mmCIF file of C-alpha atoms in Angstrom:
data_model
loop_
_atom_site.group_PDB
_atom_site.id
_atom_site.type_symbol
_atom_site.label_atom_id
_atom_site.label_comp_id
_atom_site.label_asym_id
_atom_site.label_seq_id
_atom_site.Cartn_x
_atom_site.Cartn_y
_atom_site.Cartn_z
ATOM 1 C CA MET A 12 -76.414 115.598 77.256
ATOM 2 C CA LYS A 13 -78.002 118.598 79.195
ATOM 3 C CA ALA A 14 -79.985 120.915 76.927
ATOM 4 C CA LYS A 15 -79.551 123.796 79.556
ATOM 5 C CA THR A 16 -76.333 124.693 78.286
ATOM 6 C CA ARG A 17 -75.213 127.772 76.379
ATOM 7 C CA LEU A 18 -75.237 125.703 73.296
ATOM 8 C CA ALA A 19 -78.915 124.560 73.533
ATOM 9 C CA SER A 20 -79.440 125.471 69.856
ATOM 10 C CA LYS A 21 -76.680 123.101 68.860
ATOM 11 C CA ALA A 22 -78.107 120.313 71.003
ATOM 12 C CA LYS A 23 -81.143 119.571 69.170
ATOM 13 C CA PRO A 24 -79.460 118.181 65.831
ATOM 14 C CA VAL A 25 -77.166 115.993 67.896
ATOM 15 C CA ALA A 26 -80.053 114.842 70.066
ATOM 16 C CA VAL A 27 -82.218 114.020 67.110
ATOM 17 C CA LYS A 28 -79.353 112.060 65.552
ATOM 18 C CA MET A 29 -78.746 110.012 68.638
ATOM 19 C CA ALA A 30 -82.528 109.332 68.966
ATOM 20 C CA VAL A 31 -82.629 107.987 65.309
ATOM 21 C CA GLU A 32 -79.525 105.753 65.919
ATOM 22 C CA CYS A 33 -81.133 104.371 69.242
ATOM 23 C CA GLU A 34 -84.351 103.721 67.215
ATOM 24 C CA LYS A 35 -82.265 101.816 64.600
ATOM 25 C CA LEU A 36 -80.531 99.769 67.223
ATOM 26 C CA ALA A 37 -83.915 99.078 68.851
ATOM 27 C CA GLN A 38 -85.168 97.641 65.680
ATOM 28 C CA GLU A 39 -82.072 95.531 65.149
ATOM 29 C CA ALA A 40 -82.661 94.014 68.555
ATOM 30 C CA GLY A 41 -86.155 93.395 67.525
ATOM 31 C CA GLU A 42 -85.062 91.405 64.589
ATOM 32 C CA LYS A 43 -82.485 89.474 66.895
ATOM 33 C CA TYR A 44 -85.509 88.755 69.058
ATOM 34 C CA ARG A 45 -87.482 87.168 66.104
ATOM 35 C CA LEU A 46 -84.475 85.168 64.979
ATOM 36 C CA ALA A 47 -83.455 83.945 68.394
ATOM 37 C CA LEU A 48 -83.711 80.154 69.078
ATOM 38 C CA THR A 49 -83.091 79.959 72.791
ATOM 39 C CA ASN A 50 -84.926 81.658 75.571
ATOM 40 C CA GLU A 51 -81.755 83.242 76.839
ATOM 41 C CA ASP A 52 -81.151 84.930 73.292
ATOM 42 C CA LYS A 53 -84.835 86.001 73.241
ATOM 43 C CA PHE A 54 -84.396 87.640 76.744
ATOM 44 C CA ALA A 55 -81.253 89.353 75.934
ATOM 45 C CA ALA A 56 -82.712 90.762 72.562
ATOM 46 C CA LEU A 57 -85.790 92.007 74.311
ATOM 47 C CA GLU A 58 -83.796 93.669 77.148
ATOM 48 C CA ALA A 59 -81.570 95.333 74.532
ATOM 49 C CA GLN A 60 -84.723 96.557 72.537
ATOM 50 C CA SER A 61 -86.211 97.903 75.542
ATOM 51 C CA SER A 62 -83.218 99.778 76.675
ATOM 52 C CA TYR A 63 -82.633 101.198 73.149
ATOM 53 C CA ASN A 64 -86.220 102.356 73.103
ATOM 54 C CA GLN A 65 -85.754 104.180 76.495
ATOM 55 C CA LEU A 66 -82.564 105.769 75.277
ATOM 56 C CA ALA A 67 -84.387 106.924 72.049
ATOM 57 C CA ALA A 68 -87.216 108.464 74.151
ATOM 58 C CA ASP A 69 -84.659 110.217 76.429
ATOM 59 C CA TRP A 70 -82.952 111.733 73.321
ATOM 60 C CA ARG A 71 -86.287 112.782 71.852
ATOM 61 C CA ALA A 72 -87.116 114.669 75.042
ATOM 62 C CA THR A 73 -83.710 116.243 75.007
ATOM 63 C CA ALA A 74 -84.368 117.352 71.490
ATOM 64 C CA LEU A 75 -87.638 118.828 72.418
ATOM 65 C CA ARG A 76 -86.174 120.580 75.519
ATOM 66 C CA ALA A 77 -83.430 122.248 73.200
ATOM 67 C CA GLU A 78 -86.158 123.434 70.977
ATOM 68 C CA GLU A 79 -87.977 125.113 73.814
ATOM 69 C CA LEU A 80 -84.808 127.005 74.804
ATOM 70 C CA SER A 81 -84.330 130.201 73.049
ATOM 71 C CA PRO A 82 -80.705 131.167 72.326
ATOM 72 C CA GLN A 83 -81.737 134.748 73.016
ATOM 73 C CA LYS A 84 -82.242 133.890 76.621
ATOM 74 C CA PHE A 85 -78.471 133.362 77.046
ATOM 75 C CA THR A 86 -76.784 135.557 74.604
ATOM 76 C CA GLY A 87 -77.758 138.994 76.019
ATOM 77 C CA ARG A 88 -78.786 140.593 72.725
ATOM 78 C CA ASN A 89 -79.827 144.215 72.798
ATOM 79 C CA ASN A 90 -83.562 144.629 72.427
ATOM 80 C CA GLY A 91 -83.367 148.383 72.153
ATOM 81 C CA PRO A 92 -84.652 150.994 74.597
ATOM 82 C CA ASN A 93 -87.406 149.836 77.149
ATOM 83 C CA ALA A 94 -90.771 151.314 76.604
ATOM 84 C CA GLN A 95 -90.720 152.842 80.124
ATOM 85 C CA THR A 96 -87.477 154.541 79.418
ATOM 86 C CA LEU A 97 -88.757 156.097 76.298
ATOM 87 C CA LYS A 98 -91.808 157.418 78.203
ATOM 88 C CA ARG A 99 -89.540 159.063 80.763
ATOM 89 C CA VAL A 100 -87.343 160.641 78.115
ATOM 90 C CA GLN A 101 -90.326 162.069 76.372
ATOM 91 C CA PHE A 102 -91.460 163.296 79.735
ATOM 92 C CA ILE A 103 -88.091 165.091 80.644
ATOM 93 C CA ASN A 104 -87.867 166.605 77.195
ATOM 94 C CA GLU A 105 -91.411 167.937 77.522
ATOM 95 C CA VAL A 106 -90.619 169.359 80.827
ATOM 96 C CA SER A 107 -87.436 170.910 79.525
ATOM 97 C CA SER A 108 -89.111 172.440 76.523
ATOM 98 C CA ALA A 109 -91.759 173.921 78.707
ATOM 99 C CA ILE A 110 -89.532 175.796 81.020
ATOM 100 C CA GLY A 111 -86.785 176.661 78.481
ATOM 101 C CA PRO A 112 -83.007 176.486 79.123
ATOM 102 C CA ALA A 113 -82.297 175.550 82.666
ATOM 103 C CA SER A 114 -79.923 173.572 84.984
ATOM 104 C CA HIS A 115 -80.290 169.785 85.669
ATOM 105 C CA GLU A 116 -81.623 170.602 88.995
ATOM 106 C CA ALA A 117 -84.171 173.048 87.859
ATOM 107 C CA ILE A 118 -85.491 170.466 85.279
ATOM 108 C CA ALA A 119 -85.744 167.695 87.901
ATOM 109 C CA SER A 120 -87.394 169.967 90.464
ATOM 110 C CA GLU A 121 -90.028 171.167 87.931
ATOM 111 C CA ALA A 122 -90.605 167.477 86.669
ATOM 112 C CA ALA A 123 -91.186 166.494 90.349
ATOM 113 C CA GLY A 124 -93.172 169.700 91.198
ATOM 114 C CA LYS A 125 -96.943 170.250 91.407
ATOM 115 C CA ASN A 126 -97.367 170.868 87.745
ATOM 116 C CA TYR A 127 -96.258 167.378 86.601
ATOM 117 C CA ALA A 128 -96.586 165.500 89.935
ATOM 118 C CA LYS A 129 -99.156 162.917 88.570
ATOM 119 C CA LYS A 130 -97.132 161.997 85.432
ATOM 120 C CA ALA A 131 -93.896 161.846 87.461
ATOM 121 C CA LYS A 132 -95.571 159.548 89.997
ATOM 122 C CA ALA A 133 -96.738 157.331 87.205
ATOM 123 C CA LEU A 134 -93.135 157.281 85.769
ATOM 124 C CA TRP A 135 -91.156 157.053 88.847
ATOM 125 C CA SER A 136 -92.314 154.858 91.894
ATOM 126 C CA GLY A 137 -91.463 155.599 95.543
ATOM 127 C CA LYS A 138 -91.967 158.513 97.817
ATOM 128 C CA SER A 139 -92.292 162.170 96.305
ATOM 129 C CA ILE A 140 -89.316 163.083 98.365
ATOM 130 C CA ASP A 141 -87.036 160.768 96.540
ATOM 131 C CA ARG A 142 -88.435 161.385 93.112
ATOM 132 C CA GLU A 143 -86.499 164.343 92.279
ATOM 133 C CA SER A 144 -83.361 162.506 93.085
ATOM 134 C CA LYS A 145 -84.512 159.531 91.014
ATOM 135 C CA ILE A 146 -85.219 161.974 87.925
ATOM 136 C CA LEU A 147 -81.789 163.439 88.388
ATOM 137 C CA ASN A 148 -80.110 160.185 88.193
ATOM 138 C CA PHE A 149 -82.316 159.254 85.221
ATOM 139 C CA MET A 150 -81.108 162.403 83.599
ATOM 140 C CA ARG A 151 -77.400 161.716 84.341
ATOM 141 C CA ASN A 152 -77.801 158.140 83.013
ATOM 142 C CA ASN A 153 -79.686 158.887 79.838
ATOM 143 C CA ALA A 154 -77.905 162.352 78.919
ATOM 144 C CA LYS A 155 -77.287 161.032 75.414
ATOM 145 C CA ASN A 156 -81.049 160.088 74.851
ATOM 146 C CA LEU A 157 -82.131 163.575 76.199
ATOM 147 C CA SER A 158 -82.386 166.657 73.942
ATOM 148 C CA LEU A 159 -82.036 169.225 76.606
ATOM 149 C CA THR A 160 -80.701 172.881 76.557
ATOM 150 C CA PHE A 161 -78.934 173.972 79.595
ATOM 151 C CA LYS A 162 -78.390 177.285 80.979
ATOM 152 C CA ASP A 163 -75.006 176.505 82.618
#
């Protein structure tokens, strides 16, 4: 059983149960070894005990691996807004409130302009020529998060 499936969280209890069962079978094989009279029976019991111990070790490893995998890795849960996005929203709101009601383009050009160039460079990577279009795209994509007043 691979623990890399979407159901890794469900793999651990099954793997632990299988490991316990294999350990029990290995102990029973050990008892058969102690009670065996012929060399062939002893060899067969010893071989079975070794095989069951190996299976138990494999199932224990599977259980440990299933524990390491977090279900959050596969489920795509929403962790809320990114810290960088929050900083960008705050920056756009700050620029908008400083210049008053204006169009999207005016706010973006002011944000990419000389007065806010350092802060815009820290928030948006790339060339300064492309920064204004990146800010415009960000404003369109995050319109619901921005508290802007427009002149249009």
